[in-house]
């Protein structure tokens, strides 16, 4: 009897478990339905939002198209002279941006940095050239060497020798002589590439020097009768003067210049340029240079003729 009662107690409990399981299952279904409902509502809201956005964009495009069309019509009327002023077309003026003084400076440097950099480079170069021009000592006498021989043009003692015949003309307490070597050969293309043509043109149009050491190639570049002074009248008894020029072969020139006698060609000479109006100088300036350099030339010729 007791066992039967226990079984009766057990059986009802199993029925209750099935009821509980059914209740839980219905709760899950309700939650699922609620989620589905919320998802549908959200999708509906998003669809409505997209519809509203599309509608606004459509109205905006229509308004823009309408305004463009009206402006085109107004332009046509203006061109045809039907109207003098348009009500649809308005000139839009941008308000100028007000900057502080500091921002204006920063803005200027920012927008012009490349030009300012280039200008700074040119200013630096000009400053260096000006400094060199001011501080570089001015020679008391300048002699042009125009020939094809490097040995003559770069003779180690030539400047020293010419300086020994000069005086302190500029009054700076020092005697300085300079030799400007312009190499001229029978190769015109090579002379052009080396810049000899430019140097020759510059120096022959300057009044800084009237004493020239040259050769037969130099004579081809000038008009000797009009460009050179006939020194035979200045030194009438000198055997080394031929054609108005003082020839250096078989003189003391090689020894004085620090080169071998064999390095001195037969056509090498010293000449004087005739004062005249030039591209960069006047006849008066050349006459002043001649007056200054002539005593130097006389000393050189007298020394080399011993």
Short mmCIF file of C-alpha atoms in Angstrom, two decimals:
data_model
loop_
_atom_site.label_atom_id
_atom_site.label_comp_id
_atom_site.label_asym_id
_atom_site.label_seq_id
_atom_site.Cartn_x
_atom_site.Cartn_y
_atom_site.Cartn_z
CA UNK A 1 0.00 0.00 0.00
CA UNK A 2 2.76 2.33 0.92
CA UNK A 3 4.55 1.64 -2.37
CA UNK A 4 1.44 2.47 -4.35
CA UNK A 5 1.05 5.72 -2.51
CA UNK A 6 4.65 6.63 -3.34
CA UNK A 7 4.05 5.88 -7.00
CA UNK A 8 0.99 8.10 -6.95
CA UNK A 9 3.10 10.87 -5.51
CA UNK A 10 5.73 10.44 -8.19
CA UNK A 11 3.36 10.43 -11.12
CA UNK A 12 1.80 13.80 -10.42
CA UNK A 13 5.27 15.37 -10.23
CA UNK A 14 6.13 14.18 -13.74
CA UNK A 15 2.93 15.78 -15.08
CA UNK A 16 3.95 19.09 -13.52
CA UNK A 17 7.36 18.93 -15.27
CA UNK A 18 5.67 18.65 -18.62
CA UNK A 19 3.55 21.71 -17.80
CA UNK A 20 6.65 23.66 -16.77
CA UNK A 21 8.40 22.67 -20.03
CA UNK A 22 5.41 23.88 -22.03
CA UNK A 23 5.44 27.23 -20.22
CA UNK A 24 9.18 27.75 -20.92
CA UNK A 25 8.70 26.93 -24.59
CA UNK A 26 5.94 29.52 -24.93
CA UNK A 27 8.21 32.19 -23.32
CA UNK A 28 10.93 31.52 -25.91
CA UNK A 29 8.43 31.85 -28.68
CA UNK A 30 7.16 35.13 -27.25
CA UNK A 31 10.72 36.51 -27.04
CA UNK A 32 11.38 35.47 -30.62
CA UNK A 33 8.20 37.13 -31.78
CA UNK A 34 9.09 40.30 -29.89
CA UNK A 35 12.53 40.37 -31.50
CA UNK A 36 11.04 39.87 -34.93
CA UNK A 37 8.53 42.64 -34.28
CA UNK A 38 11.26 45.05 -33.14
CA UNK A 39 13.36 44.20 -36.20
CA UNK A 40 10.43 44.91 -38.49
CA UNK A 41 9.78 48.22 -36.75
CA UNK A 42 13.45 49.22 -37.10
CA UNK A 43 13.47 48.25 -40.77
CA UNK A 44 10.30 50.27 -41.28
CA UNK A 45 11.88 53.29 -39.55
CA UNK A 46 15.04 53.01 -41.68
CA UNK A 47 12.97 52.68 -44.82
CA UNK A 48 11.00 55.79 -43.87
CA UNK A 49 14.22 57.65 -43.12
CA UNK A 50 15.67 56.69 -46.50
CA UNK A 51 12.47 57.78 -48.17
CA UNK A 52 12.60 61.17 -46.47
CA UNK A 53 16.27 61.66 -47.41
CA UNK A 54 15.60 60.68 -51.03
CA UNK A 55 12.66 63.06 -51.13
CA UNK A 56 14.75 65.95 -49.77
CA UNK A 57 17.53 65.21 -52.27
CA UNK A 58 15.00 65.10 -55.08
CA UNK A 59 13.53 68.45 -54.04
CA UNK A 60 17.04 69.89 -53.75
CA UNK A 61 17.97 68.71 -57.25
CA UNK A 62 14.74 70.03 -58.65
CA UNK A 63 15.29 73.39 -56.97
CA UNK A 64 18.90 73.52 -58.25
CA UNK A 65 17.79 72.64 -61.79
CA UNK A 66 15.08 75.26 -61.62
CA UNK A 67 17.50 77.93 -60.43
CA UNK A 68 20.03 77.07 -63.15
CA UNK A 69 17.29 77.23 -65.77
CA UNK A 70 16.10 80.60 -64.49
CA UNK A 71 19.67 81.95 -64.50
CA UNK A 72 20.16 80.77 -68.08
CA UNK A 73 16.97 82.55 -69.07
CA UNK A 74 18.13 85.69 -67.31
CA UNK A 75 21.49 85.54 -69.09
CA UNK A 76 19.75 85.26 -72.43
CA UNK A 77 17.57 88.25 -71.58
CA UNK A 78 20.63 90.25 -70.49
CA UNK A 79 22.52 89.42 -73.70
CA UNK A 80 19.49 90.32 -75.81
CA UNK A 81 19.09 93.61 -73.96
CA UNK A 82 15.59 92.81 -72.80
CA UNK A 83 16.55 93.57 -69.20
CA UNK A 84 19.31 95.67 -67.63
CA UNK A 85 19.58 93.91 -64.30
CA UNK A 86 18.92 90.34 -63.29
CA UNK A 87 16.87 89.41 -60.28
CA UNK A 88 17.98 85.80 -60.42
CA UNK A 89 21.74 86.22 -60.87
CA UNK A 90 23.50 87.73 -57.91
CA UNK A 91 27.24 88.30 -57.79
CA UNK A 92 28.62 86.55 -54.77
CA UNK A 93 31.37 88.46 -53.05
CA UNK A 94 33.58 86.67 -50.62
CA UNK A 95 34.19 88.50 -47.44
CA UNK A 96 37.92 89.17 -47.04
CA UNK A 97 39.52 87.18 -44.28
CA UNK A 98 40.91 89.48 -41.64
CA UNK A 99 44.32 88.34 -40.41
CA UNK A 100 46.41 89.67 -37.60
CA UNK A 101 49.77 91.30 -38.37
CA UNK A 102 51.67 88.21 -37.23
CA UNK A 103 49.53 85.87 -39.32
CA UNK A 104 49.99 88.15 -42.35
CA UNK A 105 53.77 87.81 -42.02
CA UNK A 106 53.55 84.03 -41.62
CA UNK A 107 51.16 83.82 -44.58
CA UNK A 108 53.49 85.93 -46.75
CA UNK A 109 56.53 83.76 -46.00
CA UNK A 110 54.53 80.57 -46.52
CA UNK A 111 53.22 81.55 -49.96
CA UNK A 112 56.52 83.04 -51.14
CA UNK A 113 59.03 80.65 -49.58
CA UNK A 114 60.48 79.47 -52.91
CA UNK A 115 60.93 82.98 -54.30
CA UNK A 116 62.37 84.18 -51.01
CA UNK A 117 64.81 81.25 -51.03
CA UNK A 118 65.96 82.05 -54.57
CA UNK A 119 66.27 85.73 -53.69
CA UNK A 120 68.32 84.84 -50.61
CA UNK A 121 70.75 82.83 -52.77
CA UNK A 122 71.20 85.73 -55.20
CA UNK A 123 71.66 88.19 -52.34
CA UNK A 124 74.30 85.90 -50.83
CA UNK A 125 76.16 85.61 -54.15
CA UNK A 126 75.97 89.35 -54.71
CA UNK A 127 77.26 89.93 -51.19
CA UNK A 128 80.23 87.62 -51.73
CA UNK A 129 81.09 89.25 -55.07
CA UNK A 130 80.77 92.72 -53.58
CA UNK A 131 82.95 91.74 -50.62
CA UNK A 132 85.60 90.27 -52.91
CA UNK A 133 85.48 93.35 -55.11
CA UNK A 134 85.90 95.67 -52.14
CA UNK A 135 88.52 93.67 -50.25
CA UNK A 136 90.49 92.35 -53.24
CA UNK A 137 93.56 94.54 -53.78
CA UNK A 138 93.58 96.41 -57.08
CA UNK A 139 96.66 95.65 -59.20
CA UNK A 140 99.04 98.51 -59.88
CA UNK A 141 99.61 97.19 -63.40
CA UNK A 142 97.88 94.57 -65.54
CA UNK A 143 99.50 92.81 -68.48
CA UNK A 144 97.52 90.77 -71.01
CA UNK A 145 99.12 87.56 -72.29
CA UNK A 146 97.30 86.45 -75.44
CA UNK A 147 98.85 83.38 -77.07
CA UNK A 148 98.48 79.61 -77.27
CA UNK A 149 101.31 78.62 -74.90
CA UNK A 150 100.43 77.60 -71.34
CA UNK A 151 104.10 77.91 -70.48
CA UNK A 152 104.15 81.60 -71.37
CA UNK A 153 100.75 82.38 -69.87
CA UNK A 154 101.54 80.63 -66.59
CA UNK A 155 105.24 81.53 -66.35
CA UNK A 156 106.05 81.26 -62.62
CA UNK A 157 108.06 84.50 -62.28
CA UNK A 158 106.29 86.71 -64.82
CA UNK A 159 104.03 88.58 -62.40
CA UNK A 160 106.89 89.04 -59.96
CA UNK A 161 109.12 90.41 -62.71
CA UNK A 162 106.50 92.88 -63.96
CA UNK A 163 105.85 93.98 -60.38
CA UNK A 164 109.54 94.70 -59.91
CA UNK A 165 109.28 97.21 -62.76
CA UNK A 166 106.12 98.84 -61.42
CA UNK A 167 105.32 101.37 -58.70
CA UNK A 168 102.67 101.72 -56.02
CA UNK A 169 100.24 103.56 -58.28
CA UNK A 170 97.13 102.98 -56.13
CA UNK A 171 98.86 104.13 -52.93
CA UNK A 172 97.98 101.12 -50.78
CA UNK A 173 101.57 100.55 -49.68
CA UNK A 174 102.00 97.44 -51.83
CA UNK A 175 103.09 96.79 -55.40
CA UNK A 176 100.93 94.23 -57.15
CA UNK A 177 101.15 93.17 -60.80
CA UNK A 178 98.64 90.84 -62.47
CA UNK A 179 98.90 88.76 -65.63
CA UNK A 180 95.64 87.98 -67.42
CA UNK A 181 96.24 84.93 -69.60
CA UNK A 182 93.88 84.42 -72.54
CA UNK A 183 94.78 81.28 -74.46
CA UNK A 184 94.29 81.56 -78.20
CA UNK A 185 95.10 78.70 -80.54
CA UNK A 186 94.35 77.75 -84.13
CA UNK A 187 91.44 75.64 -82.82
CA UNK A 188 88.54 78.10 -82.85
CA UNK A 189 86.05 75.53 -81.48
CA UNK A 190 88.32 74.73 -78.55
CA UNK A 191 88.88 78.43 -77.82
CA UNK A 192 85.13 79.02 -77.81
CA UNK A 193 84.54 76.07 -75.47
CA UNK A 194 87.19 77.36 -73.04
CA UNK A 195 85.58 80.79 -72.95
CA UNK A 196 88.58 82.46 -74.59
CA UNK A 197 86.39 84.42 -77.00
CA UNK A 198 84.43 85.98 -74.15
CA UNK A 199 87.57 86.81 -72.16
CA UNK A 200 89.25 88.34 -75.19
CA UNK A 201 86.20 90.48 -76.04
CA UNK A 202 85.93 91.66 -72.44
CA UNK A 203 89.58 92.59 -71.99
CA UNK A 204 89.98 94.19 -75.42
CA UNK A 205 87.02 96.45 -74.62
CA UNK A 206 88.40 97.43 -71.22
CA UNK A 207 90.87 100.18 -70.33
CA UNK A 208 92.49 98.34 -67.43
CA UNK A 209 95.51 97.23 -69.45
CA UNK A 210 97.43 98.56 -72.44
CA UNK A 211 100.50 96.29 -72.28
CA UNK A 212 100.04 93.07 -74.25
CA UNK A 213 102.29 90.04 -74.70
CA UNK A 214 101.08 88.30 -77.86
CA UNK A 215 102.02 86.35 -80.96
CA UNK A 216 101.10 86.12 -84.62
CA UNK A 217 97.73 84.53 -83.74
CA UNK A 218 96.87 87.61 -81.72
CA UNK A 219 97.68 89.85 -84.68
CA UNK A 220 95.06 87.99 -86.74
CA UNK A 221 92.38 88.98 -84.24
CA UNK A 222 93.00 92.74 -84.41
CA UNK A 223 93.95 95.50 -86.81
CA UNK A 224 97.58 96.18 -85.79
CA UNK A 225 97.78 99.57 -87.48
CA UNK A 226 94.67 100.91 -85.73
CA UNK A 227 94.80 98.95 -82.46
CA UNK A 228 98.54 99.04 -81.56
CA UNK A 229 101.01 101.88 -81.04
CA UNK A 230 104.12 101.87 -83.25
CA UNK A 231 106.90 101.61 -80.65
CA UNK A 232 109.68 102.10 -83.21
CA UNK A 233 109.32 105.85 -82.68
CA UNK A 234 109.66 105.40 -78.91
CA UNK A 235 112.72 103.11 -79.16
CA UNK A 236 114.29 104.00 -82.52
CA UNK A 237 117.63 102.25 -81.97
CA UNK A 238 116.36 99.03 -80.38
CA UNK A 239 117.18 96.01 -82.62
CA UNK A 240 114.38 93.90 -81.11
CA UNK A 241 111.63 96.24 -82.34
CA UNK A 242 110.19 95.14 -85.64
CA UNK A 243 106.90 96.26 -87.10
CA UNK A 244 106.38 98.55 -84.12
CA UNK A 245 106.53 95.65 -81.62
CA UNK A 246 109.25 94.43 -79.23
CA UNK A 247 110.08 90.76 -79.92
CA UNK A 248 111.17 88.65 -76.95
CA UNK A 249 113.23 85.88 -78.57
CA UNK A 250 116.96 86.13 -77.72
CA UNK A 251 116.32 88.53 -74.84
CA UNK A 252 116.41 88.02 -71.09
CA UNK A 253 112.65 87.36 -71.05
CA UNK A 254 112.92 83.58 -70.47
CA UNK A 255 115.22 84.05 -67.49
CA UNK A 256 113.09 86.82 -65.99
CA UNK A 257 109.84 84.80 -66.44
CA UNK A 258 111.34 81.58 -65.04
CA UNK A 259 111.08 79.47 -68.21
CA UNK A 260 113.51 77.96 -70.72
CA UNK A 261 114.70 79.88 -73.73
CA UNK A 262 113.30 77.12 -75.94
CA UNK A 263 109.83 77.90 -74.60
CA UNK A 264 109.94 81.39 -76.12
CA UNK A 265 108.68 81.29 -79.75
CA UNK A 266 110.09 83.60 -82.40
CA UNK A 267 106.77 85.39 -82.91
CA UNK A 268 106.27 86.35 -79.23
CA UNK A 269 106.31 90.12 -78.64
CA UNK A 270 105.31 92.96 -76.33
CA UNK A 271 103.00 95.64 -77.74
CA UNK A 272 101.07 98.71 -76.61
CA UNK A 273 97.36 99.16 -77.24
CA UNK A 274 96.32 102.45 -78.79
CA UNK A 275 93.82 104.54 -76.76
CA UNK A 276 90.36 104.66 -78.35
CA UNK A 277 86.70 104.56 -77.40
CA UNK A 278 85.72 101.02 -76.50
CA UNK A 279 82.59 99.14 -75.56
CA UNK A 280 83.22 99.37 -71.81
CA UNK A 281 85.68 102.27 -71.67
CA UNK A 282 86.43 105.65 -73.17
CA UNK A 283 89.54 106.92 -74.94
CA UNK A 284 90.28 109.17 -71.97
CA UNK A 285 90.35 106.19 -69.60
CA UNK A 286 92.79 104.33 -71.86
CA UNK A 287 95.00 107.41 -72.05
CA UNK A 288 95.18 107.50 -68.23
CA UNK A 289 96.15 103.83 -68.17
CA UNK A 290 98.77 104.39 -70.88
CA UNK A 291 100.24 107.32 -68.97
CA UNK A 292 100.53 105.10 -65.89
CA UNK A 293 101.83 101.94 -67.58
CA UNK A 294 104.21 103.47 -70.10
CA UNK A 295 107.07 103.92 -67.56
CA UNK A 296 106.65 100.24 -66.63
CA UNK A 297 106.97 99.21 -70.28
CA UNK A 298 110.07 101.38 -70.75
CA UNK A 299 111.76 99.72 -67.76
CA UNK A 300 110.89 96.23 -69.08
CA UNK A 301 112.23 96.94 -72.59
CA UNK A 302 115.40 98.55 -71.27
CA UNK A 303 115.98 95.61 -68.92
CA UNK A 304 115.37 92.95 -71.61
CA UNK A 305 117.55 94.78 -74.12
CA UNK A 306 120.70 94.56 -71.97
#
